[in-house]
Structure formats: C-alpha cells, structure tokens
Amino acid sequence: MARAAQRTRRGGGIRRGEARAGYLFIAPAVIITVVFLAIPVLLAFWVSVSDWNGFQSPLNPRVNFVGLENYAAITVEDGLDQRNFGRSIRNNFYYVLLVVPLQTALSLFLAVQVNRAVLKGRGFFRTAFYFPSVTSSVAIVIVFQFLFLGTGAVNAVLRAIGIQGPNWFNDPTGIFHGFVSIFGLTTPPPFLADGGMLGVSWWEWLSGPSVAMMVLIFLAVFTTSGTFMLLFLAALQSIGAEIEEAALMDGAGPFRKFFSITLPMLKPTLFTVLTLGLIGSWQVFDQIYILGGGAPGGTLMTPAYLLYESSFIDLQWGQGAAIAFILFVFIILLTLLQRWILRDRAPKKRGVAQTAVKGGVS
Amino acid sequence: MRTSQWSAAALAAGLVVTLAACTPASESGNGSSETESLSMLIASSSPAESGYYEDAAARFTEETGTEVEVIIANDLIQQLGQGFAGNSAPDVFYLPWDQFQTYAAQGFLEPYAADLANAGEFLPALQEQFSYQDEFYCAPKDFSTLGLQINTDAWAAAGLTDADVPTTWDDLSAVAATLTTDGQVGLSMGREYARVGVFMNQAGGTLIDNGEVTADSAENAEGLAYVQSLVDEGSLAFPPDLESGWGGEAFGLGRAAMVIEGPWINGAMQNDFPDREFISVELPAGPAGPSTFSFATCWGMPIDSPTRDASMQFIEFLTSDDEQLAAAAAFGVIPSTTSGSAAYAEQFPENAAFVAGVDYAVSPVSFAGAAAVLTEFNSELETFGAANPASILASLQTNLQAAFDSAQ
C-alpha cells in the first residue's frame, strides 16, 4: 500500500490516474447494464413500433416500421385486442387496489408484533411468517388450487359453519356484481351499459375482482407479507429505545406512540414497501400462467400475461411489446405519484417553532 | 492502486470474453456435413408418446445414419416461438391444427409436403387442413376425431342396453337424463368451441361459409340452444363443475357417465383410471346430420431449412404406414394416410367409431387470428346459462369478422 502510494506521488499529481481507474471499476457494471438492460429495452421499444412477427432477429430487413399502430390496436381501435387489454387492466387494477394496502398493513402489523420484546418465541414467529416468501409461488398456487376446489378444504370449513362456498377458481363473478345482485340488480342500468373505456363497459369496469381473483389476492398477501415484514422489522430495530422511552415519558399510549413516533420514522421503509408492492403486483404473471391463462371468463387476465399470450401464442410481438411499454410508463407514473404523496413535508400546524428546530438540527 | 487497475482490466476482459461466448459460435452448424443431425421438438401427452418417438428416431438413425435429437417440450408453442425468434428453430416439430394457419401466414413454414414421396397418400381432408393458399405445407402427423364415450357400468346400472346407444339429439337427451343420478351427470365435455362447436355443426351451422363469416346463424343458435337445454335439465355439466381438469378426468372419476373426447381418452384411461370400462361410439347426429371435429397435428419445418432433405426423409419415415400404426399402438392416434387409417380401424375395432367419423368430420375454424377469437368465445361460454346463445354468437360474429378481414 505504501509503495503504491509513493509511486503515484512520483508520477505526478495525487489525483492522476484516478479517473481512468474509476472508469475501469465501473466498466463491468456499465457493460452489464447496457447489455442486459439498455439494449433489450431499446430493442423492445423497436419491436413495439414494428411489425416483427417473431421470425429471426427483430432487426432483419423484412421488419417494417409501423409507427403507433400496435399501440392504437390495444388502446383506441375497437376490437378484441382492445377489449382484452381493457379487461386485463381492470383485473389488475382491482388486484393492486386490494393487494398493496393489505400486504403493507399486514406486514407492518406482523413486524410490530414480532418486534415486541415481551413476545415469547420471537424467532419461531419470524421464521413462520417469512416462510411463505421463500416457498416457490408455483408450489403455493398448486396447494391453493386444491384448497379452493369446490369440494376442497376451504369449502368444507365454510360448510361446517353453514356457508355454501363458491367454486373459487372457476367463478368469474365480480364481487361488486355479486353484491348488487343480492339486491336484485343483475342487469346493468343503461347509463353503465352503454358508455365505457378501452372496449369495456362501465358496468364491466365496476364488476370488482372476480371470486377467482380474490383467491389470488389472498395468495399474494399471504406470500409477500413475510418479505415486507422483514423490511419493516429491520427499520423498527433501528428506532432507538430512547425515543420510545421519551414518548413514554411524555405520556404517549401504545397507539399514540405507534402513529406519532413509529410510523413517521418508518416512512422511508413504507415508501420502499409500497413501491415494491406496486411494481410487483402490476407485473403479476406466474400465478396466472400456472392457472392456465385468463380463465374463468377472462377475469384473471393481467397485462403481463396478456403480453405473453399476444407475443408467444398469437405471434403479435409488436402488440406484446406495446403492452409492456404501456405497463412500464404506467408503473413509473404511479411510483412518481406515490412518491409525491409520501414526500417529506414541513410540518404546517405547529409551524414556526418546529421548523426552526429542524433547521437548527440540520 | 496499480494492482486494482490490473484486476479491473482483467475483470472487464473476462466479462467481454464471457459475453462473446454467449453468442452462437457458428451460424451454419448443421449444413451439408456427412453425418447430419436433426432436432425434433414434440409435445408429449404421455410417456408412451415420447417413448415411441425416441424409439422411432433410433430406428431411423439405424437405417440412414442421420442422428435425431428428440426434444420434449413443456410448452410447445412458447418453445417454438422462442426458437424462431432466436433463429434456432428445431428442424422438425409438432404443429397443432390451431396454430398452423398462423405460422403459415407469418411465413415461418417451409411448404415441403407436396414434394414428399408419399404426398398423395394422406387423407384429402387433412391435406386441405394443412394447406395455406392452396399450397400443401406440412405432412399430417396423425389425427383424431371426437366420439362419445360411454361408461358401460353406469350404462348397465341405468338399465340401458345396446339398442339405446344414442344416434340422435333426442336419444342423447333421453339417455343423458336417465344416466344422471346423485353424484353423476349423464354427459360432460370441455366448455369450449372444440366440443360445443360440433353441436353447432350438427344443426347445420358453420362459422365460415364460402368466405363469409356466419357465426350468428340460426343453425348455430339452435346448436347452442340444444347444449343449453342439456345444461338446464341437469344432464350436462362441464368439467370445472365436476371438480375435474378435463372431460376425461370427470369420466374416469365416475362423475360423468358419458363424455365427448377423442382417441386420446384410451391412453388417459389406461394411465390414470385403468379400471374404467367404456366404449366409444360415433357422436349422435343432429337435425342436419352427423358431424364431428377432426384435430390433426402436422410435422412443421422452418422455412429455408438447411436440413430440408434429411428432414423430409425423416418425415417420410415417420408417416409411413408401418410407423404410423406403431404410433397408433403406442398412444392411440389415427394414422393420417388413407391406407393407414383403414388398417387402423381393422386392428383396433374399439376405435372404429373415431375412424368412421372421418367421413363427415370437419376441421375447426383455424385461420390466422382465429385462435384469439375462439379463446374469447370459450370464455363467454363460461357465462353459459346466464347469457342467451344469440348474444354469445353475436359477439363471436363481430370478433370473427374482424379477425377474418385482417387475415385476408
């Protein structure tokens, strides 16, 4: 080390050669990023504006530029492609709407519970809650398939308490539709039946997740909350005991302590968990693939599965890539929105004093 | 500092080498070298099927010296797509009827079939099925038709005799109702176009008639209405409602006394439900006469294949009557040649009903782009019972028309 330092000094300025070394050091990462990320993304973008049909390289001379045709086919042109896309967005929207808040709340709850010093056998519970996350989702889906058969274990339990359970994975009824049908509303009112978006009528948009999708939502919450619990747990453990003591001295009860001390201090982790959850649930694919595509009634179809199907099965690679890009932009926008909502705001109500303190500290 | 620079350089160099190694070494690996080797991608329904092809490949190698590598696909269509996109399509592959038109229309296929030595021996209906724009593209591997399977124990228990085997829709309704008991429905079949569609055809309907989309015809509605009536009477239930993955499973488990399936049911029953006693009969005829679907697979070859001659030799070998009958014995499909299918009916009298169906079998609609429309139709069939046949057919008409127009 000493010799190397000497030599550098002899060769000129102390910073000489550092830039070159720096570039060399980042070169592997840059090359990997370019080869495995930038080039595929650019290529996919090219595919989304081309008529490539999956034969040989997308850069071969027979492939033509078609502009926004592929994007138009799934968004503005009436037809099956548009309807499938609209439906997949609806399905996934309800999935995200339920999965993200539920998994975040559950994982936070679990983390707080297993973080309590008074809890006996914490190690056991931590492992138990984390276990579904390390199990292959394929295995879990298959187990769920058996549990949620029409005559499966879940329905057997329901029957024991006098409820006739549905034929879960084969039930395409949207839960909102199911709910309003209790009050005799089975056909859409005209103002909902006529208008619509992306080829799907408002009535269809308002169907809610299907019964089959509810099982997948439950499955996703079950499998991912363990991972996020771990993130919250790490963050919880970095909150010093003295802060809690201080809160205790100030007379905060457990709820007040949680909402005024713990939760604000977990904000960066909360952002991470929400973002990861949002991205993950907009890209749900493997469960759908294992369950054999969009059945029942196309209510399990998600954009990620649809893009697979239009590319590999229907050989509409351009449309598949277009779906991927729309999904990509959509996820980015949602993440930005969420970041904006969770941004650090200067406290307003007890303004002056606190801002002054904050300024003083930083 | 020096050491770190060197190691960084070494790391970068190593990475470049690794990446270079990932690209294919040579483009023309299987040119016209003396001992050629072929790759064959198949989808296997059972160990019997893959076992047969491995043996057949070995026999072919013995005969000609050409090596054949048999690859068994987990997901045939996905692996084919990957192969074509990566410029490494298999030399010979299974191509199912519902994908043929799409692949031919996209220019993926070599139209070699007319040049085969045995090109004229294939059943005319199959030649037509695997022709695109009047050119015979790929050799039919084998085919199957749909028949009606009857659980003979349930049949006897319901007091039915050979004379009661249904030949008309009315007969079918009657025996299905008789066979329906607690825990057993009379009839089951997949809730999909590939099954329900035969009833539409039996009523005289078609989806495409002389270049016109006729999905919303009265005949098709009549066919669907008949199926609906069976559902309403409780004598027809679809496999998901019987806790089964497909019709054969419901049949094997004894939850359905009759199913509509093809010759593959024999192998499936042998593997999974060896105790199930059953017979296969022709489908009952509808008001417009008998009709069934024929499903076939052909031997696809990628366009401009460098191994065209060797592949054709291999395909000729596989489609010879001897090999096709051996395949039939192994896993129950019907040979695709006129003489082969006749010999098959003689050798396997229990499958005579499937061969008899050839006379009036039609291929399901399968032009490029139709697959997505039929998937949509299948998912609308799930609301069967809630929606009326006319509205299901109306949306089928719209979608099929759009796909048909863009396929022209």
Short mmCIF file of N, CA, C and O in Angstrom, two decimals, chain A residues 250-324:
data_model
loop_
_atom_site.label_atom_id
_atom_site.label_comp_id
_atom_site.label_asym_id
_atom_site.label_seq_id
_atom_site.Cartn_x
_atom_site.Cartn_y
_atom_site.Cartn_z
N ASP A 250 -43.39 11.19 27.89
CA ASP A 250 -44.33 12.26 27.53
C ASP A 250 -45.77 11.80 27.67
O ASP A 250 -46.68 12.54 27.35
N GLY A 251 -45.95 10.55 28.03
CA GLY A 251 -47.29 10.06 28.30
C GLY A 251 -48.03 9.52 27.10
O GLY A 251 -49.26 9.50 27.08
N ALA A 252 -47.31 9.10 26.06
CA ALA A 252 -47.98 8.55 24.88
C ALA A 252 -48.38 7.10 25.14
O ALA A 252 -47.57 6.32 25.62
N GLY A 253 -49.61 6.77 24.79
CA GLY A 253 -50.07 5.38 24.89
C GLY A 253 -49.54 4.59 23.71
O GLY A 253 -48.91 5.17 22.82
N PRO A 254 -49.80 3.32 23.69
CA PRO A 254 -49.26 2.48 22.60
C PRO A 254 -49.73 2.93 21.20
O PRO A 254 -48.95 2.95 20.26
N PHE A 255 -51.00 3.34 21.10
CA PHE A 255 -51.50 3.76 19.78
C PHE A 255 -50.86 5.07 19.35
O PHE A 255 -50.40 5.23 18.24
N ARG A 256 -50.85 6.00 20.29
CA ARG A 256 -50.26 7.30 20.01
C ARG A 256 -48.79 7.13 19.62
O ARG A 256 -48.29 7.73 18.68
N LYS A 257 -48.13 6.25 20.38
CA LYS A 257 -46.71 6.00 20.12
C LYS A 257 -46.53 5.45 18.70
O LYS A 257 -45.66 5.87 17.95
N PHE A 258 -47.41 4.52 18.34
CA PHE A 258 -47.27 3.88 17.03
C PHE A 258 -47.50 4.90 15.91
O PHE A 258 -46.71 5.00 14.97
N PHE A 259 -48.59 5.68 16.03
CA PHE A 259 -48.93 6.55 14.91
C PHE A 259 -48.10 7.83 14.88
O PHE A 259 -47.89 8.41 13.83
N SER A 260 -47.62 8.29 16.06
CA SER A 260 -46.89 9.55 16.05
C SER A 260 -45.38 9.36 16.04
O SER A 260 -44.65 10.27 15.68
N ILE A 261 -44.91 8.23 16.48
CA ILE A 261 -43.46 8.02 16.55
C ILE A 261 -43.02 6.96 15.53
O ILE A 261 -42.26 7.23 14.60
N THR A 262 -43.56 5.75 15.69
CA THR A 262 -43.07 4.63 14.88
C THR A 262 -43.35 4.85 13.39
O THR A 262 -42.45 4.79 12.57
N LEU A 263 -44.61 5.11 13.08
CA LEU A 263 -45.00 5.19 11.67
C LEU A 263 -44.23 6.29 10.92
O LEU A 263 -43.68 6.02 9.85
N PRO A 264 -44.15 7.52 11.46
CA PRO A 264 -43.37 8.53 10.73
C PRO A 264 -41.92 8.12 10.53
O PRO A 264 -41.32 8.41 9.50
N MET A 265 -41.36 7.41 11.52
CA MET A 265 -39.96 7.03 11.38
C MET A 265 -39.79 5.90 10.37
O MET A 265 -38.70 5.65 9.88
N LEU A 266 -40.90 5.22 10.06
CA LEU A 266 -40.83 4.12 9.09
C LEU A 266 -41.11 4.60 7.67
O LEU A 266 -41.18 3.80 6.74
N LYS A 267 -41.30 5.91 7.51
CA LYS A 267 -41.74 6.42 6.21
C LYS A 267 -40.86 5.98 5.04
O LYS A 267 -41.40 5.54 4.01
N PRO A 268 -39.54 6.07 5.15
CA PRO A 268 -38.72 5.61 4.00
C PRO A 268 -38.98 4.14 3.69
O PRO A 268 -39.08 3.76 2.51
N THR A 269 -39.11 3.31 4.73
CA THR A 269 -39.37 1.89 4.50
C THR A 269 -40.75 1.70 3.90
O THR A 269 -40.94 0.88 3.01
N LEU A 270 -41.69 2.50 4.40
CA LEU A 270 -43.05 2.42 3.87
C LEU A 270 -43.05 2.70 2.38
O LEU A 270 -43.71 2.02 1.59
N PHE A 271 -42.26 3.70 2.01
CA PHE A 271 -42.17 4.04 0.59
C PHE A 271 -41.60 2.86 -0.21
O PHE A 271 -42.12 2.49 -1.26
N THR A 272 -40.53 2.27 0.32
CA THR A 272 -39.93 1.12 -0.35
C THR A 272 -40.94 0.00 -0.51
O THR A 272 -41.11 -0.57 -1.59
N VAL A 273 -41.63 -0.32 0.58
CA VAL A 273 -42.57 -1.44 0.55
C VAL A 273 -43.71 -1.16 -0.42
O VAL A 273 -44.07 -2.02 -1.23
N LEU A 274 -44.24 0.06 -0.38
CA LEU A 274 -45.34 0.38 -1.29
C LEU A 274 -44.88 0.32 -2.74
O LEU A 274 -45.58 -0.20 -3.60
N THR A 275 -43.69 0.84 -3.00
CA THR A 275 -43.19 0.84 -4.38
C THR A 275 -42.96 -0.58 -4.86
O THR A 275 -43.40 -0.95 -5.95
N LEU A 276 -42.28 -1.37 -4.05
CA LEU A 276 -42.02 -2.76 -4.46
C LEU A 276 -43.33 -3.51 -4.64
O LEU A 276 -43.50 -4.26 -5.60
N GLY A 277 -44.26 -3.26 -3.73
CA GLY A 277 -45.55 -3.94 -3.81
C GLY A 277 -46.30 -3.55 -5.07
O GLY A 277 -46.87 -4.38 -5.77
N LEU A 278 -46.26 -2.26 -5.37
CA LEU A 278 -46.97 -1.73 -6.54
C LEU A 278 -46.39 -2.32 -7.82
O LEU A 278 -47.12 -2.80 -8.69
N ILE A 279 -45.07 -2.31 -7.91
CA ILE A 279 -44.43 -2.83 -9.12
C ILE A 279 -44.71 -4.32 -9.25
O ILE A 279 -45.13 -4.80 -10.29
N GLY A 280 -44.51 -5.03 -8.14
CA GLY A 280 -44.72 -6.47 -8.17
C GLY A 280 -46.14 -6.84 -8.56
O GLY A 280 -46.36 -7.75 -9.35
N SER A 281 -47.11 -6.09 -8.02
CA SER A 281 -48.47 -6.53 -8.29
C SER A 281 -48.97 -6.06 -9.66
O SER A 281 -49.92 -6.62 -10.18
N TRP A 282 -48.33 -5.07 -10.26
CA TRP A 282 -48.71 -4.75 -11.64
C TRP A 282 -48.07 -5.72 -12.62
O TRP A 282 -48.35 -5.68 -13.80
N GLN A 283 -47.16 -6.53 -12.13
CA GLN A 283 -46.48 -7.44 -13.05
C GLN A 283 -46.84 -8.89 -12.77
O GLN A 283 -46.11 -9.79 -13.17
N VAL A 284 -47.94 -9.13 -12.10
CA VAL A 284 -48.25 -10.50 -11.70
C VAL A 284 -48.42 -11.38 -12.95
O VAL A 284 -49.14 -11.04 -13.88
N PHE A 285 -47.67 -12.46 -12.96
CA PHE A 285 -47.68 -13.33 -14.13
C PHE A 285 -47.73 -14.81 -13.77
O PHE A 285 -48.59 -15.54 -14.26
N ASP A 286 -46.82 -15.24 -12.91
CA ASP A 286 -46.65 -16.69 -12.75
C ASP A 286 -47.90 -17.41 -12.23
O ASP A 286 -48.24 -18.48 -12.72
N GLN A 287 -48.60 -16.77 -11.29
CA GLN A 287 -49.83 -17.41 -10.79
C GLN A 287 -50.82 -17.61 -11.93
O GLN A 287 -51.46 -18.66 -12.03
N ILE A 288 -50.93 -16.58 -12.78
CA ILE A 288 -51.90 -16.64 -13.88
C ILE A 288 -51.49 -17.74 -14.87
O ILE A 288 -52.31 -18.51 -15.35
N TYR A 289 -50.20 -17.79 -15.14
CA TYR A 289 -49.69 -18.78 -16.09
C TYR A 289 -49.98 -20.20 -15.60
O TYR A 289 -50.43 -21.04 -16.37
N ILE A 290 -49.74 -20.41 -14.30
CA ILE A 290 -49.96 -21.75 -13.76
C ILE A 290 -51.43 -22.11 -13.79
O ILE A 290 -51.81 -23.25 -14.05
N LEU A 291 -52.28 -21.13 -13.56
CA LEU A 291 -53.71 -21.40 -13.55
C LEU A 291 -54.27 -21.49 -14.96
O LEU A 291 -55.47 -21.60 -15.16
N GLY A 292 -53.41 -21.41 -15.96
CA GLY A 292 -53.85 -21.66 -17.32
C GLY A 292 -54.42 -20.44 -18.03
O GLY A 292 -55.35 -20.57 -18.82
N GLY A 293 -53.90 -19.25 -17.76
CA GLY A 293 -54.34 -18.09 -18.51
C GLY A 293 -55.48 -17.36 -17.85
O GLY A 293 -55.59 -17.36 -16.63
N GLY A 294 -56.33 -16.77 -18.66
CA GLY A 294 -57.31 -15.83 -18.12
C GLY A 294 -58.55 -16.43 -17.50
O GLY A 294 -59.34 -15.73 -16.91
N ALA A 295 -58.75 -17.74 -17.67
CA ALA A 295 -59.99 -18.34 -17.17
C ALA A 295 -60.11 -18.11 -15.67
O ALA A 295 -59.10 -17.98 -14.99
N PRO A 296 -61.28 -18.05 -15.10
CA PRO A 296 -62.59 -18.09 -15.73
C PRO A 296 -63.03 -16.75 -16.30
O PRO A 296 -62.79 -15.71 -15.70
N GLY A 297 -63.63 -16.84 -17.46
CA GLY A 297 -64.24 -15.66 -18.07
C GLY A 297 -63.28 -14.50 -18.30
O GLY A 297 -63.69 -13.36 -18.35
N GLY A 298 -62.00 -14.80 -18.45
CA GLY A 298 -61.03 -13.73 -18.69
C GLY A 298 -60.82 -12.84 -17.48
O GLY A 298 -60.22 -11.77 -17.59
N THR A 299 -61.28 -13.26 -16.29
CA THR A 299 -61.16 -12.36 -15.14
C THR A 299 -59.83 -12.48 -14.43
O THR A 299 -59.58 -11.75 -13.48
N LEU A 300 -58.99 -13.41 -14.85
CA LEU A 300 -57.66 -13.49 -14.24
C LEU A 300 -56.59 -12.92 -15.18
O LEU A 300 -55.43 -12.87 -14.82
N MET A 301 -57.01 -12.54 -16.37
CA MET A 301 -56.06 -12.00 -17.34
C MET A 301 -55.43 -10.71 -16.81
O MET A 301 -56.12 -9.82 -16.36
N THR A 302 -54.10 -10.65 -16.83
CA THR A 302 -53.42 -9.43 -16.43
C THR A 302 -52.59 -8.94 -17.61
O THR A 302 -52.29 -9.73 -18.51
N PRO A 303 -52.20 -7.67 -17.63
CA PRO A 303 -51.40 -7.19 -18.77
C PRO A 303 -50.14 -8.02 -18.98
O PRO A 303 -49.77 -8.31 -20.11
N ALA A 304 -49.50 -8.44 -17.88
CA ALA A 304 -48.27 -9.21 -18.03
C ALA A 304 -48.56 -10.54 -18.72
O ALA A 304 -47.79 -10.99 -19.58
N TYR A 305 -49.68 -11.17 -18.38
CA TYR A 305 -49.99 -12.43 -19.05
C TYR A 305 -50.46 -12.18 -20.47
O TYR A 305 -50.12 -12.92 -21.39
N LEU A 306 -51.21 -11.11 -20.66
CA LEU A 306 -51.72 -10.80 -21.99
C LEU A 306 -50.58 -10.55 -22.97
O LEU A 306 -50.61 -10.96 -24.12
N LEU A 307 -49.54 -9.88 -22.49
CA LEU A 307 -48.43 -9.59 -23.40
C LEU A 307 -47.69 -10.87 -23.76
O LEU A 307 -47.23 -11.04 -24.90
N TYR A 308 -47.63 -11.79 -22.80
CA TYR A 308 -47.04 -13.09 -23.11
C TYR A 308 -47.88 -13.80 -24.16
O TYR A 308 -47.36 -14.33 -25.14
N GLU A 309 -49.18 -13.77 -23.95
CA GLU A 309 -50.05 -14.50 -24.87
C GLU A 309 -50.04 -13.89 -26.26
O GLU A 309 -49.94 -14.60 -27.26
N SER A 310 -50.11 -12.55 -26.34
CA SER A 310 -50.13 -11.98 -27.69
C SER A 310 -48.80 -12.18 -28.39
O SER A 310 -48.76 -12.29 -29.61
N SER A 311 -47.71 -12.25 -27.64
CA SER A 311 -46.42 -12.46 -28.29
C SER A 311 -46.22 -13.92 -28.70
O SER A 311 -46.04 -14.22 -29.87
N PHE A 312 -46.31 -14.80 -27.73
CA PHE A 312 -45.91 -16.18 -27.99
C PHE A 312 -47.00 -16.99 -28.67
O PHE A 312 -46.71 -17.86 -29.48
N ILE A 313 -48.25 -16.75 -28.34
CA ILE A 313 -49.31 -17.59 -28.89
C ILE A 313 -49.84 -16.99 -30.19
O ILE A 313 -49.97 -17.67 -31.19
N ASP A 314 -50.15 -15.68 -30.17
CA ASP A 314 -50.74 -15.09 -31.36
C ASP A 314 -49.69 -14.50 -32.29
O ASP A 314 -50.04 -13.94 -33.34
N LEU A 315 -48.43 -14.56 -31.91
CA LEU A 315 -47.31 -14.03 -32.71
C LEU A 315 -47.47 -12.54 -33.03
O LEU A 315 -47.01 -12.07 -34.06
N GLN A 316 -48.17 -11.82 -32.17
CA GLN A 316 -48.30 -10.37 -32.32
C GLN A 316 -47.27 -9.71 -31.40
O GLN A 316 -47.62 -9.10 -30.40
N TRP A 317 -46.02 -9.86 -31.76
CA TRP A 317 -44.96 -9.40 -30.86
C TRP A 317 -45.00 -7.90 -30.66
O TRP A 317 -44.68 -7.40 -29.58
N GLY A 318 -45.38 -7.17 -31.71
CA GLY A 318 -45.46 -5.71 -31.59
C GLY A 318 -46.46 -5.31 -30.52
O GLY A 318 -46.17 -4.47 -29.67
N GLN A 319 -47.62 -5.93 -30.56
CA GLN A 319 -48.63 -5.61 -29.56
C GLN A 319 -48.17 -5.99 -28.17
O GLN A 319 -48.41 -5.27 -27.21
N GLY A 320 -47.51 -7.15 -28.07
CA GLY A 320 -47.00 -7.57 -26.78
C GLY A 320 -46.04 -6.53 -26.21
O GLY A 320 -46.14 -6.13 -25.06
N ALA A 321 -45.12 -6.07 -27.07
CA ALA A 321 -44.15 -5.07 -26.61
C ALA A 321 -44.84 -3.77 -26.26
O ALA A 321 -44.46 -3.08 -25.30
N ALA A 322 -45.89 -3.42 -27.03
CA ALA A 322 -46.61 -2.19 -26.74
C ALA A 322 -47.27 -2.27 -25.37
O ALA A 322 -47.23 -1.30 -24.59
N ILE A 323 -47.85 -3.42 -25.06
CA ILE A 323 -48.46 -3.60 -23.73
C ILE A 323 -47.39 -3.42 -22.66
O ILE A 323 -47.59 -2.73 -21.66
N ALA A 324 -46.22 -4.02 -22.91
CA ALA A 324 -45.14 -3.93 -21.93
C ALA A 324 -44.76 -2.47 -21.69
O ALA A 324 -44.54 -2.06 -20.54
#
